[in-house]
């Protein structure tokens, strides 16, 4: 997110709506995201905030009732002959996208490993499928590479497992296979859509550590979509907080966790149960996310925001720059706004977190 | 705590015969007590038997062995009409997926009022409507919602309907099986707070089943950690969190991600593998390690873990 020449994926002013029986749902209302080579970004938000739709747009997987109203998704890459290429994924014909980009350059790991694997095919076959399609590999070479990948994702006795069917593996093992499939064509970008939500906590930690390891080895850029801030703290370099189809706060991981500015981010952080205190009540953000069937007037978060001002109901806040890396869209950052601090409980918690962090420095 | 326990589970075993040669031993001799008005948390990974225990307790399964006392009455084996009536009224369940557990063809008032209908606990239609309205208010919905169908609600609201359905029978014990796992973070907090408020008001006890230790810590008074059908560690939440002894509990605790990037980036989680650890749960016995804190293991193992 720093130097322009390193940007590998650049989403500009993306605006998507869905036609449904009930009316037009304006799901993405001008999202800006950019990703640099080798970086990890995490997109955080509640369900319905548009985080998955944005990533589906990148993969060209939007449902047929979706319309892209405006915006572009620029993907920069180096092609086989070593020339720098720059394409707009939204303008690319679907067929070309499937043949040249999906799976080969941008791969995706889905939430539920049982529904994303084919139950009638051995896992070895499923891993090799992408290699035949994209790389024109011979059967022997593909097999060797598939076993290598299975070993890379930490599956013991890879040769034996190669012939297993998905139902013969546990949930954690299945997700490892899905990761191996995603890596089979050496992609530049890996998109992980809630990769650990369906898994147990102990397995979650191992899968995350595995993805981080592989990322270092292969120089991947990774995009996480998640609502678990604990996961974000572990893996991300940059964090984007989305709300009602917009990015409301963006910053590096320390900005977001130690100096959050948007009231929605405050709410998300406060709602996490804290292991160090014995508070009786958990903070919860009042109300529920807005229904985007009816376009919210002004700031979409105003109705749930205890710090909302009159202007929040009239006009949408622009992005205010806090530091070079950190921006947030809330009127509280306007120079004329009253000075409002984050809730004292959250402040105390961040202080404690920082103290704990000092021990590691 | 010298009162009579509300629920006491003694050496519960639940086996499922798959074929003549193979039996799944889902629960292997688990014992615990729940006292009136407290919350007992059961944690463990998938396949540890936590859901099975909840279902055996409410008699969705017939326990293979062991005794379950509820309200001083044995509820294993064949039930007489009185005991069954008491069990069905005083013990209620909240399920994991609020969409799958509500009948899509029934209005919310009929979903919530079904228990009233079965047990004939109202005098007139008006009385029934009043009771349902009252309950909706209690869980943070409004009485006008009674005429709607489940699909007209959001996930958090649906779970509130599930809670209202359990509460209307004024139960003494509610079994909450992963009741917040399917909800968003901010909605989870709302539901957990609601459950705490209701407990304060009505004094009901909860058996809270979850795999998310941080939420369990928030709501529970005492916690039992399950692994492969054995209760490997049990105690008050302070005992478990400040002084975990069993390696499985330690690995569970270390797997909780902290919202603290500087710490989280440097921390590696402790992994635990039963097969290679050399521990055999079947050989272990329950050891008390101070207070109500118990650990499952052989003498030598427990000694070793305590000094680590």
XYZ file of C-alpha atoms in Angstrom:
669
model
C 0.000 0.000 0.000
C 3.023 2.229 -0.102
C 4.839 2.384 -3.431
C 2.690 2.469 -6.512
C 4.976 0.345 -8.683
C 4.592 -2.623 -6.344
C 0.826 -2.653 -6.419
C -0.362 -5.968 -7.712
C -4.092 -5.526 -7.329
C -5.853 -2.188 -7.337
C -9.604 -1.933 -6.797
C -10.916 1.560 -7.576
C -14.398 2.932 -6.775
C -16.051 -0.421 -7.094
C -19.831 -0.111 -7.107
C -22.031 -3.193 -7.394
C -25.767 -3.686 -7.040
C -27.973 -6.761 -7.113
C -31.416 -6.990 -8.667
C -33.744 -9.007 -6.485
C -37.484 -9.536 -6.236
C -37.605 -7.082 -3.359
C -35.767 -4.360 -5.295
C -32.243 -3.263 -6.059
C -29.688 -3.906 -3.320
C -26.749 -1.585 -3.484
C -24.201 -3.946 -1.943
C -20.897 -2.231 -2.718
C -20.911 1.553 -2.641
C -17.483 2.675 -3.772
C -14.812 0.401 -2.335
C -11.106 1.175 -2.750
C -8.592 -1.533 -1.964
C -5.013 -2.007 -3.041
C -2.634 -4.834 -2.457
C 1.166 -4.803 -2.809
C 3.405 -7.708 -3.680
C 4.112 -10.048 -0.775
C 1.728 -8.289 1.567
C -1.200 -9.614 3.543
C -4.358 -7.589 3.860
C -7.423 -8.511 5.868
C -10.926 -7.342 5.072
C -13.057 -7.265 8.221
C -16.766 -6.680 8.675
C -20.071 -8.225 9.651
C -22.042 -10.413 7.291
C -23.631 -8.234 4.649
C -20.852 -5.653 4.733
C -19.794 -6.585 1.215
C -16.449 -8.188 1.922
C -17.181 -11.424 0.094
C -18.904 -9.705 -2.837
C -15.821 -7.562 -3.424
C -13.605 -10.623 -3.639
C -16.093 -12.445 -5.841
C -15.887 -9.511 -8.225
C -12.119 -9.987 -8.387
C -12.580 -13.649 -9.275
C -15.401 -12.965 -11.744
C -17.735 -15.109 -9.679
C -20.561 -12.615 -9.213
C -24.088 -13.977 -9.485
C -25.980 -13.267 -12.683
C -28.257 -10.697 -11.030
C -25.294 -8.477 -10.159
C -24.498 -5.297 -12.059
C -21.190 -3.509 -11.820
C -22.188 0.154 -11.969
C -18.716 1.604 -11.998
C -15.161 1.049 -10.913
C -12.202 -0.966 -12.050
C -10.051 -3.787 -10.745
C -6.541 -3.396 -12.105
C -4.308 -6.429 -11.904
C -0.592 -5.972 -12.612
C 1.509 -8.974 -13.436
C 4.542 -10.173 -15.294
C 3.601 -12.485 -18.144
C 5.453 -15.541 -19.393
C 7.780 -13.527 -21.623
C 8.765 -11.268 -18.705
C 6.748 -8.271 -19.867
C 4.792 -6.203 -17.378
C 1.070 -6.408 -17.995
C -1.793 -4.461 -16.559
C -5.413 -5.524 -17.082
C -8.831 -4.523 -15.827
C -10.417 -7.737 -14.586
C -13.909 -6.288 -14.859
C -13.521 -5.634 -18.602
C -11.936 -8.960 -19.384
C -14.176 -11.493 -21.162
C -15.277 -14.273 -18.819
C -13.652 -16.980 -20.876
C -10.293 -15.293 -20.872
C -10.578 -14.642 -17.143
C -11.166 -18.335 -16.512
C -8.285 -19.402 -18.765
C -5.645 -16.908 -17.742
C -6.355 -15.479 -14.340
C -8.558 -17.655 -12.130
C -6.676 -20.419 -10.416
C -3.524 -19.628 -12.322
C -2.736 -16.142 -11.048
C -5.409 -15.495 -8.450
C -6.507 -18.485 -6.402
C -9.120 -18.751 -3.745
C -9.615 -20.819 -0.579
C -13.243 -21.111 0.478
C -14.823 -21.332 3.862
C -16.141 -24.854 4.001
C -13.653 -27.506 2.830
C -16.357 -30.164 2.484
C -18.397 -28.248 -0.065
C -15.428 -26.968 -2.033
C -13.969 -30.425 -2.730
C -15.452 -32.888 -5.195
C -16.531 -35.973 -3.214
C -16.276 -38.276 -6.228
C -12.628 -37.589 -7.057
C -9.463 -38.532 -5.202
C -7.659 -35.560 -3.703
C -4.613 -36.260 -5.865
C -6.672 -35.916 -9.012
C -8.204 -32.691 -7.776
C -4.800 -31.180 -7.116
C -3.473 -32.203 -10.550
C -6.543 -30.882 -12.374
C -5.334 -27.296 -12.244
C -1.854 -28.227 -13.411
C -3.149 -30.018 -16.505
C -5.411 -27.107 -17.313
C -3.092 -24.191 -16.739
C 0.420 -25.549 -17.057
C 0.095 -28.351 -19.612
C 2.117 -30.616 -17.386
C 2.722 -34.289 -18.078
C 1.024 -36.760 -15.793
C 4.252 -37.801 -14.062
C 5.387 -34.235 -13.435
C 1.974 -33.259 -12.114
C 1.904 -36.228 -9.792
C 5.331 -35.427 -8.400
C 4.343 -31.803 -7.911
C 1.053 -32.774 -6.228
C 2.852 -34.964 -3.714
C 5.317 -32.177 -3.098
C 2.389 -29.820 -2.433
C 0.720 -32.261 -0.057
C 3.955 -32.412 1.886
C 4.197 -28.629 1.833
C 0.771 -28.241 3.435
C 1.736 -30.706 6.141
C -0.123 -33.865 5.222
C 1.776 -36.920 6.505
C 2.295 -39.902 4.185
C 1.480 -37.837 1.113
C 1.935 -40.754 -1.301
C -0.755 -42.757 0.467
C -3.099 -39.827 0.951
C -2.876 -39.004 -2.737
C -5.405 -41.741 -3.455
C -7.822 -40.810 -0.641
C -11.244 -39.297 -1.160
C -12.262 -36.152 0.719
C -14.553 -38.025 3.117
C -11.592 -40.037 4.377
C -9.936 -36.905 5.751
C -10.703 -34.775 8.799
C -11.839 -31.148 8.470
C -8.382 -29.699 9.056
C -6.800 -32.073 6.532
C -9.447 -31.210 3.955
C -8.715 -27.517 4.309
C -5.022 -28.305 3.782
C -5.942 -30.080 0.550
C -7.952 -27.041 -0.566
C -4.891 -24.885 0.081
C -2.729 -27.312 -1.907
C -5.165 -27.054 -4.832
C -5.058 -23.266 -4.657
C -1.263 -23.344 -4.759
C -1.031 -25.884 -7.574
C -0.583 -23.328 -10.354
C 1.801 -21.004 -8.480
C -0.583 -18.052 -8.122
C 0.471 -14.485 -7.291
C -2.518 -13.784 -5.105
C -4.303 -16.068 -2.677
C -7.760 -15.022 -1.492
C -8.861 -16.764 1.694
C -12.582 -16.385 2.394
C -13.040 -17.194 6.094
C -10.551 -20.071 5.751
C -10.877 -21.209 9.370
C -14.457 -20.407 10.372
C -15.582 -24.001 9.887
C -12.621 -25.397 11.833
C -11.805 -25.898 15.504
C -9.651 -23.363 17.332
C -6.655 -25.650 17.672
C -6.726 -26.499 13.975
C -7.397 -22.873 13.074
C -4.076 -21.818 14.597
C -2.195 -24.491 12.647
C -3.821 -23.643 9.315
C -3.063 -19.936 9.753
C 0.555 -20.651 10.622
C 0.744 -22.888 7.558
C -0.560 -20.179 5.212
C 1.912 -17.692 6.705
C 4.773 -20.140 6.193
C 3.869 -20.832 2.587
C 3.453 -17.143 1.923
C 7.013 -16.517 3.046
C 8.367 -19.382 0.951
C 6.514 -18.484 -2.237
C 6.277 -14.703 -1.946
C 2.496 -14.717 -2.223
C 0.178 -11.790 -1.640
C -2.727 -12.872 0.527
C -6.168 -11.374 1.083
C -8.087 -12.622 4.112
C -11.815 -12.129 4.463
C -12.876 -12.652 8.041
C -14.903 -11.344 10.931
C -12.552 -12.663 13.581
C -10.239 -9.893 14.749
C -8.021 -12.365 16.570
C -7.183 -13.977 13.235
C -6.514 -10.555 11.731
C -4.040 -9.681 14.479
C -2.134 -12.864 13.770
C -1.789 -12.685 10.017
C -2.384 -9.245 8.526
C -0.060 -6.389 7.540
C -2.903 -4.076 6.571
C -6.506 -4.095 7.710
C -9.592 -2.766 5.957
C -12.770 -2.418 7.959
C -15.865 -2.581 5.783
C -19.355 -1.476 6.690
C -22.443 -1.397 4.463
C -20.467 -1.771 1.243
C -17.784 0.791 2.019
C -14.321 0.758 3.517
C -14.680 2.841 6.675
C -11.206 2.490 8.155
C -7.920 1.403 6.689
C -4.512 1.185 8.261
C -1.662 -1.110 9.133
C -2.393 -3.686 11.777
C -0.926 -1.616 14.606
C -2.963 1.455 13.603
C -6.184 -0.521 13.760
C -5.530 -2.406 16.973
C -3.676 0.234 19.013
C -5.156 3.454 17.609
C -8.586 2.769 16.096
C -10.508 5.890 15.083
C -13.826 4.813 13.564
C -16.632 4.156 16.071
C -17.479 0.957 14.207
C -13.934 -0.341 14.686
C -14.224 0.597 18.376
C -17.388 -1.472 18.551
C -15.853 -4.466 16.802
C -12.814 -4.436 19.076
C -14.901 -3.997 22.232
C -17.235 -6.834 21.299
C -14.398 -9.372 21.437
C -14.382 -11.188 24.746
C -11.309 -10.245 26.712
C -9.488 -13.012 28.543
C -7.728 -10.658 30.938
C -10.660 -8.946 32.605
C -13.676 -10.130 34.498
C -16.178 -7.610 33.179
C -19.699 -8.761 33.676
C -21.036 -7.477 30.415
C -19.730 -7.730 26.941
C -19.953 -4.613 24.818
C -22.245 -5.036 21.859
C -22.887 -2.722 18.956
C -26.559 -1.777 19.269
C -28.941 -2.600 16.417
C -28.083 -4.520 13.284
C -26.447 -3.643 9.935
C -28.592 -1.494 7.606
C -30.687 -3.050 4.893
C -29.090 -1.882 1.671
C -32.391 -2.224 -0.136
C -33.012 1.285 1.104
C -29.999 3.465 0.484
C -28.928 4.930 3.832
C -28.837 8.713 3.899
C -25.665 10.204 5.301
C -23.342 7.939 7.256
C -24.609 4.342 7.097
C -23.338 3.685 10.605
C -25.092 6.698 12.179
C -28.100 4.733 13.440
C -25.898 2.440 15.514
C -23.341 5.055 16.473
C -23.608 6.421 20.029
C -21.380 9.342 18.967
C -23.419 10.299 15.893
C -23.783 14.021 15.181
C -26.362 15.937 13.149
C -24.140 15.925 10.095
C -23.964 12.122 10.150
C -27.590 11.988 9.088
C -27.112 14.512 6.282
C -23.871 13.770 4.498
C -21.551 10.862 4.038
C -18.136 11.418 5.621
C -15.097 11.436 3.321
C -11.895 9.565 4.160
C -9.841 11.616 6.611
C -6.124 11.027 6.678
C -4.733 10.362 10.147
C -1.224 9.321 9.195
C 0.483 8.151 6.014
C -0.854 4.652 6.448
C -4.037 5.277 8.396
C -7.362 6.664 7.109
C -10.924 6.577 8.405
C -14.303 7.775 7.173
C -16.035 9.397 10.136
C -17.064 12.977 10.776
C -15.453 12.710 14.213
C -12.119 13.337 12.515
C -13.232 16.622 10.960
C -11.272 19.534 12.476
C -14.546 21.168 13.615
C -15.879 18.035 15.322
C -15.968 17.814 19.115
C -13.085 15.826 20.561
C -14.508 12.400 21.288
C -12.306 9.691 22.708
C -12.823 5.978 22.355
C -14.759 4.278 25.189
C -12.667 4.087 28.397
C -12.935 0.277 28.609
C -11.429 -0.084 25.164
C -8.727 2.431 25.997
C -7.781 0.462 29.107
C -7.722 -2.720 27.098
C -5.462 -1.255 24.420
C -3.121 0.067 27.130
C -2.891 -3.421 28.578
C -2.300 -4.904 25.127
C 0.500 -2.452 24.450
C 2.121 -3.238 27.764
C 2.001 -6.916 26.977
C 3.447 -6.222 23.532
C 6.421 -4.378 25.045
C 7.528 -7.609 26.672
C 8.068 -9.080 23.229
C 10.026 -6.176 21.776
C -22.066 -24.903 47.391
C -23.646 -27.388 49.717
C -27.051 -27.172 48.090
C -28.532 -30.028 46.164
C -27.275 -30.059 42.561
C -29.957 -29.396 39.960
C -28.423 -31.808 37.505
C -25.974 -34.495 38.370
C -24.409 -36.647 35.714
C -22.610 -39.717 37.013
C -20.298 -41.795 34.871
C -22.284 -41.169 31.682
C -21.406 -43.423 28.754
C -22.942 -43.059 25.340
C -22.048 -45.610 22.676
C -23.374 -45.810 19.151
C -23.122 -49.246 17.548
C -22.199 -48.778 13.902
C -21.886 -52.426 12.943
C -21.527 -55.713 14.761
C -17.814 -55.223 15.150
C -17.517 -51.493 15.564
C -18.983 -49.161 18.150
C -18.394 -45.427 18.369
C -17.683 -44.556 21.974
C -18.751 -40.928 21.958
C -18.806 -40.352 25.695
C -16.682 -42.408 28.083
C -17.653 -42.029 31.700
C -18.208 -38.318 32.230
C -19.410 -36.936 35.561
C -20.364 -33.403 36.545
C -22.888 -31.429 38.586
C -24.805 -28.275 37.806
C -26.216 -26.246 40.672
C -29.326 -24.063 40.454
C -28.677 -20.696 38.831
C -25.135 -21.366 37.640
C -23.633 -21.750 34.187
C -21.570 -24.787 33.345
C -19.462 -24.576 30.188
C -18.508 -27.654 28.195
C -15.665 -27.085 25.734
C -13.790 -29.291 23.342
C -13.090 -29.751 19.648
C -15.534 -31.318 17.227
C -15.864 -34.994 17.951
C -15.116 -34.583 21.640
C -18.634 -35.566 22.631
C -19.885 -32.258 23.989
C -23.035 -32.154 21.894
C -23.689 -35.834 22.617
C -23.628 -35.128 26.353
C -26.161 -32.321 25.930
C -28.427 -34.583 23.928
C -28.109 -37.505 26.331
C -28.967 -35.241 29.247
C -32.175 -34.039 27.632
C -32.895 -37.626 26.579
C -32.690 -37.226 22.848
C -30.466 -40.301 23.180
C -30.789 -43.187 25.593
C -27.616 -43.268 27.693
C -25.735 -46.557 27.440
C -24.554 -46.471 31.031
C -24.486 -44.129 33.983
C -27.009 -42.129 35.908
C -28.462 -38.679 35.326
C -30.307 -37.060 38.232
C -32.375 -33.985 37.456
C -34.256 -32.229 40.219
C -33.518 -35.238 42.434
C -35.143 -37.695 40.029
C -33.434 -40.333 37.944
C -34.065 -39.556 34.293
C -32.238 -42.492 32.748
C -34.048 -45.606 31.624
C -37.799 -45.754 31.217
C -39.582 -42.599 32.299
C -42.985 -42.548 33.970
C -45.491 -39.936 32.850
C -44.813 -37.543 35.744
C -41.057 -37.582 35.361
C -41.327 -37.146 31.604
C -43.657 -34.175 32.040
C -41.282 -32.598 34.553
C -38.252 -33.229 32.326
C -39.926 -31.848 29.204
C -41.029 -28.713 31.004
C -38.059 -27.935 33.247
C -35.269 -28.666 30.797
C -35.140 -26.770 27.512
C -32.690 -26.502 24.673
C -31.406 -23.726 22.419
C -29.947 -25.000 19.172
C -26.968 -23.957 17.101
C -28.473 -22.842 13.823
C -31.438 -20.554 14.408
C -32.676 -20.933 10.841
C -32.680 -24.720 10.866
C -34.283 -25.019 14.290
C -37.339 -22.825 13.645
C -40.214 -24.191 11.590
C -40.382 -21.936 8.509
C -44.130 -22.544 8.072
C -45.148 -21.416 11.527
C -45.602 -17.908 12.847
C -43.350 -16.859 15.680
C -46.260 -16.838 18.148
C -46.972 -20.496 17.375
C -43.305 -21.447 17.577
C -42.983 -19.849 20.981
C -46.431 -20.957 22.141
C -46.063 -24.599 21.141
C -44.834 -25.619 24.572
C -47.796 -23.837 26.159
C -50.165 -25.724 23.871
C -48.671 -29.108 24.676
C -48.582 -28.598 28.421
C -51.881 -26.640 28.452
C -50.457 -23.772 30.398
C -52.859 -20.989 29.480
C -56.454 -20.223 30.349
C -57.624 -18.434 27.220
C -56.365 -17.405 23.813
C -55.811 -13.941 25.181
C -53.708 -15.322 28.015
C -51.576 -17.248 25.516
C -51.044 -14.175 23.369
C -50.095 -12.186 26.455
C -47.571 -14.748 27.603
C -45.982 -14.861 24.148
C -45.886 -11.052 23.946
C -44.302 -10.857 27.374
C -41.618 -13.339 26.347
C -40.878 -11.470 23.109
C -40.347 -8.289 25.104
C -38.052 -10.125 27.474
C -35.736 -11.224 24.665
C -35.645 -7.757 23.122
C -38.203 -8.166 20.343
C -41.567 -6.459 20.249
C -45.001 -8.140 20.581
C -45.830 -7.099 16.998
C -43.216 -9.606 15.836
C -45.521 -12.447 16.921
C -47.373 -12.512 13.606
C -44.228 -12.824 11.488
C -42.461 -15.836 10.068
C -38.848 -16.837 10.875
C -37.471 -15.782 7.487
C -38.469 -12.195 8.177
C -35.880 -11.942 10.949
C -32.120 -11.488 10.972
C -29.824 -14.166 12.428
C -29.547 -12.527 15.832
C -33.298 -11.989 16.070
C -33.961 -15.606 15.131
C -31.728 -16.778 17.919
C -33.758 -14.541 20.237
C -36.890 -16.373 19.114
C -35.110 -19.645 19.925
C -34.316 -18.340 23.394
C -37.906 -17.152 23.910
C -39.194 -20.590 22.939
C -36.977 -22.184 25.579
C -37.809 -19.617 28.242
C -41.588 -19.640 28.024
C -41.766 -22.928 29.918
C -39.900 -21.279 32.811
C -37.294 -24.028 32.789
C -34.776 -24.668 35.534
C -32.060 -25.742 33.115
C -31.373 -24.592 29.565
C -28.972 -26.510 27.371
C -27.397 -24.088 24.920
C -25.672 -26.106 22.208
C -23.258 -23.830 20.302
C -26.033 -21.261 20.319
C -23.823 -18.348 19.265
C -21.408 -20.046 16.860
C -23.477 -19.192 13.786
C -23.732 -15.474 14.630
C -21.588 -12.445 13.851
C -19.197 -11.118 16.505
C -21.254 -8.065 17.449
C -24.488 -10.091 17.511
C -22.809 -12.805 19.618
C -22.193 -10.207 22.293
C -25.860 -9.164 22.237
C -27.080 -12.743 22.655
C -24.604 -13.575 25.421
C -25.585 -10.437 27.332
C -29.250 -11.311 26.920
C -28.615 -14.812 28.286
C -26.836 -13.342 31.296
C -29.678 -10.893 31.981
C -32.265 -13.648 31.766
C -30.311 -15.778 34.173
C -30.197 -12.947 36.683
C -33.923 -12.413 36.348
C -35.203 -15.978 36.341
C -32.418 -17.849 38.132
C -32.252 -20.636 35.537
C -29.090 -22.675 35.070
C -27.277 -23.106 31.755
C -25.317 -25.939 30.281
C -23.327 -23.928 27.750
C -21.733 -26.029 25.030
C -19.182 -24.322 22.783
C -15.785 -24.625 21.178
C -14.933 -20.961 21.629
C -13.107 -20.749 24.945
C -13.167 -16.971 25.185
C -16.990 -16.823 25.077
C -17.227 -19.750 27.474
C -15.064 -17.872 29.913
C -17.353 -14.900 29.671
C -20.531 -16.694 30.575
C -19.551 -19.753 32.657
C -18.977 -20.179 36.369
C -17.428 -23.592 35.997
C -15.920 -25.286 32.958
C -15.365 -28.861 31.849
C -12.865 -29.591 29.072
C -13.699 -32.607 26.928
C -11.483 -34.538 24.560
C -12.395 -37.755 22.750
C -15.266 -38.447 25.108
C -13.283 -37.986 28.302
C -13.493 -35.060 30.676
C -9.785 -34.235 30.821
C -9.997 -31.235 33.123
C -12.714 -29.517 35.138
C -12.900 -26.661 37.589
C -14.030 -23.091 38.082
C -13.202 -20.738 35.247
C -10.444 -19.089 37.327
C -8.838 -22.463 38.002
C -8.924 -23.491 34.366
C -7.738 -20.206 32.929
C -5.067 -19.244 35.441
C -3.722 -22.706 36.067
C -4.364 -25.113 33.194
C -2.701 -28.455 33.861
C -3.693 -30.929 31.182
C -1.678 -30.516 27.945
C -4.898 -30.527 25.924
C -6.322 -27.636 27.926
C -3.040 -25.791 27.469
C -3.150 -26.224 23.733
C -6.785 -25.078 23.627
C -5.936 -21.956 25.602
C -2.907 -21.153 23.492
C -4.962 -21.476 20.310
C -7.224 -18.547 21.189
C -6.087 -15.653 19.022
C -5.521 -12.387 20.914
C -6.485 -9.055 19.354
C -2.953 -7.844 19.900
C -0.861 -7.895 16.710
C 2.596 -7.362 18.233
C 2.096 -10.323 20.551
C 0.167 -12.487 18.128
C 2.784 -12.245 15.358
C 5.484 -13.642 17.619
C 3.501 -16.280 19.439
C 3.354 -19.887 18.247
C 0.509 -22.013 19.492
C 1.204 -25.134 21.518
C 0.112 -28.186 19.599
C -1.174 -31.363 21.155
C -1.454 -34.696 19.451
C -3.123 -37.472 21.408
C -1.731 -40.281 19.276
C 1.897 -39.282 19.713
C 1.680 -37.976 23.280
C 1.697 -41.415 24.836
C -1.266 -40.540 27.040
C -4.013 -43.120 27.413
C -7.188 -41.556 28.733
C -8.663 -44.924 29.642
C -5.875 -45.513 32.181
C -6.221 -42.154 33.859
C -8.182 -41.477 36.990
C -9.540 -38.214 38.248
C -7.045 -36.292 40.377
C -7.997 -33.341 42.513
C -5.438 -30.543 42.254
C -6.863 -28.121 44.764
C -10.330 -26.657 45.167
C -12.803 -28.105 42.716
C -10.114 -28.440 40.069
C -9.735 -31.987 38.726
C -7.501 -33.468 36.045
C -7.706 -36.832 34.315
C -4.461 -38.796 34.176
C -2.310 -41.405 35.876
C -0.449 -40.412 39.063
C 2.840 -39.995 37.220
C 1.340 -37.933 34.421
C -0.447 -35.498 36.694
C 2.710 -35.059 38.774
C 4.711 -34.328 35.617
C 2.167 -31.820 34.247
C 1.963 -29.992 37.566
C 5.678 -29.394 37.738
C 5.918 -28.210 34.125
